[in-house]
XYZ file of C-alpha atoms in Angstrom:
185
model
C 21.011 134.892 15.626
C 17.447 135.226 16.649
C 14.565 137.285 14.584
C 11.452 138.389 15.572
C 8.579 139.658 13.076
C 5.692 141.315 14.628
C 2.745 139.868 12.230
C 0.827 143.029 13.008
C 3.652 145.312 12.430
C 3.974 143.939 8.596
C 0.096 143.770 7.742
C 0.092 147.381 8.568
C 2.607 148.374 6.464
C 1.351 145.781 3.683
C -2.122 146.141 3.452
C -3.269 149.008 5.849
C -2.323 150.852 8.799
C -5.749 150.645 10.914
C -6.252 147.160 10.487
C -5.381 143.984 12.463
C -7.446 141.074 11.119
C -6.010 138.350 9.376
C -8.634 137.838 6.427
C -8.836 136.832 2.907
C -6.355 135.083 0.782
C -4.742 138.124 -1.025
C -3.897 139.608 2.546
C -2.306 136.899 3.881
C -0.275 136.616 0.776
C 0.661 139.829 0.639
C 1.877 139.521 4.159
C 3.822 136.379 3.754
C 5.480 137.686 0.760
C 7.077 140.822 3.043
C 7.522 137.895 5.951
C 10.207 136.204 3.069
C 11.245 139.438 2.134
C 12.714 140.830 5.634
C 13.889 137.141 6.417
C 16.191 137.372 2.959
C 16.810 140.828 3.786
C 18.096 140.262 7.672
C 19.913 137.374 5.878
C 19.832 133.980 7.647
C 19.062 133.897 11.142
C 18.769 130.743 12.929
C 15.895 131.062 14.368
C 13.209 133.327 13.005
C 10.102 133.700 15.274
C 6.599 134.922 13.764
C 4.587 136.814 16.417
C 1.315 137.080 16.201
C -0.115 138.937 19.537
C -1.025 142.029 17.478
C -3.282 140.309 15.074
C -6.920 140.476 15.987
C -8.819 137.810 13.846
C -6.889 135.103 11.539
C -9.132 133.012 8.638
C -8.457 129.873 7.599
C -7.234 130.785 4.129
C -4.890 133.498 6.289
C -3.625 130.761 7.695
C -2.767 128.872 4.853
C -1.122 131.608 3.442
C 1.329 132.655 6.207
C 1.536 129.800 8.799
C 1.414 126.659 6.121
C 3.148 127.871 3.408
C 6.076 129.491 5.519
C 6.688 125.730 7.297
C 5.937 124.555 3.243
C 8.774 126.436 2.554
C 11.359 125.540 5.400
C 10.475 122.094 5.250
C 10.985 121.741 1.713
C 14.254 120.325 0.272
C 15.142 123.760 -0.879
C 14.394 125.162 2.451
C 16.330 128.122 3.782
C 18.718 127.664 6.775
C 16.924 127.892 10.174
C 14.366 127.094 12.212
C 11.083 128.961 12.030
C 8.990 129.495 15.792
C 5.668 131.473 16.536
C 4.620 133.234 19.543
C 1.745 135.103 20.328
C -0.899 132.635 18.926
C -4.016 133.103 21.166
C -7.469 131.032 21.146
C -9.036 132.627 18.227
C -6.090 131.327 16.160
C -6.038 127.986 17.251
C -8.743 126.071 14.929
C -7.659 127.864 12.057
C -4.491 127.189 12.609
C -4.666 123.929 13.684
C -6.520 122.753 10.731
C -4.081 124.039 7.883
C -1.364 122.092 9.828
C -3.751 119.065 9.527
C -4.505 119.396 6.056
C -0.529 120.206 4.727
C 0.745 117.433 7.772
C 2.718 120.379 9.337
C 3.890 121.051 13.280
C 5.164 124.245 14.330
C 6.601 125.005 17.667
C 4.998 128.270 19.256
C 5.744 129.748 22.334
C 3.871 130.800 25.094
C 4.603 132.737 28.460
C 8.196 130.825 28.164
C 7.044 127.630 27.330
C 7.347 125.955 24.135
C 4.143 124.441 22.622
C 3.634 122.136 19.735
C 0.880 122.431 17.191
C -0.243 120.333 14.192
C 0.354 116.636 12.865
C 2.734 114.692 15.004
C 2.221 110.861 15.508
C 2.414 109.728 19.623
C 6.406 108.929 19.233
C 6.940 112.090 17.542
C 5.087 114.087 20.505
C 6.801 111.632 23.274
C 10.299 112.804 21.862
C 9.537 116.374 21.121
C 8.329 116.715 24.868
C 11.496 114.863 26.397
C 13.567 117.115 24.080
C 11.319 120.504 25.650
C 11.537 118.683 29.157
C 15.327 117.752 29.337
C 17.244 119.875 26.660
C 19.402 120.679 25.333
C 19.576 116.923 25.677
C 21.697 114.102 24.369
C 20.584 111.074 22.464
C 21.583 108.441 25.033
C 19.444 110.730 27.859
C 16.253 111.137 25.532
C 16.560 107.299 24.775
C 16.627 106.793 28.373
C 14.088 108.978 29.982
C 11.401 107.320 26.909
C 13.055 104.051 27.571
C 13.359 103.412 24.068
C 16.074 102.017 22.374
C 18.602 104.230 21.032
C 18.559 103.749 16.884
C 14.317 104.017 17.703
C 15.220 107.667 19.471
C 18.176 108.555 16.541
C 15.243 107.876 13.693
C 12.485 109.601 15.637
C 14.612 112.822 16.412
C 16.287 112.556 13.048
C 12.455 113.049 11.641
C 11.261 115.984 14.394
C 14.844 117.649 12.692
C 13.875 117.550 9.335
C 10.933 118.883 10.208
C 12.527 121.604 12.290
C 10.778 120.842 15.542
C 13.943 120.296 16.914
C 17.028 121.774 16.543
C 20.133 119.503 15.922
C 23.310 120.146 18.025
C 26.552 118.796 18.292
C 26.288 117.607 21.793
C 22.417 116.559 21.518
C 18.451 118.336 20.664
C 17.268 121.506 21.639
C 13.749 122.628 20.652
C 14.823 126.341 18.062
C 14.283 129.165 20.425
C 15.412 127.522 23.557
C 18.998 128.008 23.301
C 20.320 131.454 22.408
C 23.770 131.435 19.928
C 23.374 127.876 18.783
C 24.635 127.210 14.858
């Protein structure tokens, strides 16, 4: 099961209904708190997708308070079940962005115009897997190790990392990057 929450849709009805900047601390927490409350509410989707085309103008502590400490949260060893995606993420949201996922070590996967795009801290053999994973996938170890040509225990550890980190999405028959593949468990 797929979810998507409109960022705009939930500030509104959080904070207030005419406004669509992202700004100061207590606004993005109180917008990440109802995020985590409709996500345990709808239950536990596989992938949950944070959209963020109605939102204006996003801060740095904004930021930190929805797009860090959601990926915090579902790349911690507690972390719910499912893979968390964003869409909607325009220029103006990049260098804030960007730079929480710096400071924390984060990725996130966002998608634009069909295409999936990855953000944030990922070392070159991270990136090189993640994009033959996008390129090819779904997409079984063996072809990912080939395609790189890379041996295959170097490709098992480096995918085994971008799935812990939920950059990828584990599957039975191989790696799909979460929001490619509709009805995958």
């Amino acid at each position: 099961m797929s979810v998507l929450i409109d960022v705009g849709t939930v500030l509104k009805g959080t904070v207030c209904d005419l406004y669509s900047n992202l700004v100061t601390r207590p606004t993005g927490a109180a917008v990440r708190t109802a995020i985590e409350r409709q996500v345990v509410e709808i239950g536990s989707p596989v992938v949950t997708t944070i959209d963020f085309s109605q939102v204006n103008l996003l801060d740095f502590s904004c930021a930190d308070e929805i797009v860090a400490k959601l990926l915090l949260r579902y790349t911690s060893d507690d972390a719910p079940p499912g893979y968390l995606t964003f869409r909607g993420i325009h220029e103006g949201h990049i260098d804030p962005i960007e730079t929480v996922l710096e400071r924390h070590g984060l990725a996130l996967v966002s998608w634009h115009e069909g295409e999936a795009e990855l953000f944030g801290y990922v070392d070159d053999d991270e990136r090189d897997h993640w994009l033959a994973v996008r390129e090819h996938g779904p997409v079984r170890l063996e072809d990912v190790a080939r395609v790189l040509a890379r041996d295959v225990a170097e490709s098992h550890a480096c995918l085994d990392r971008l799935t812990r980190r939920r950059l990828v999405m584990a599957r039975d028959d191989g790696y799909a990057i979460p929001g490619s593949v509709r009805g995958v468990t």
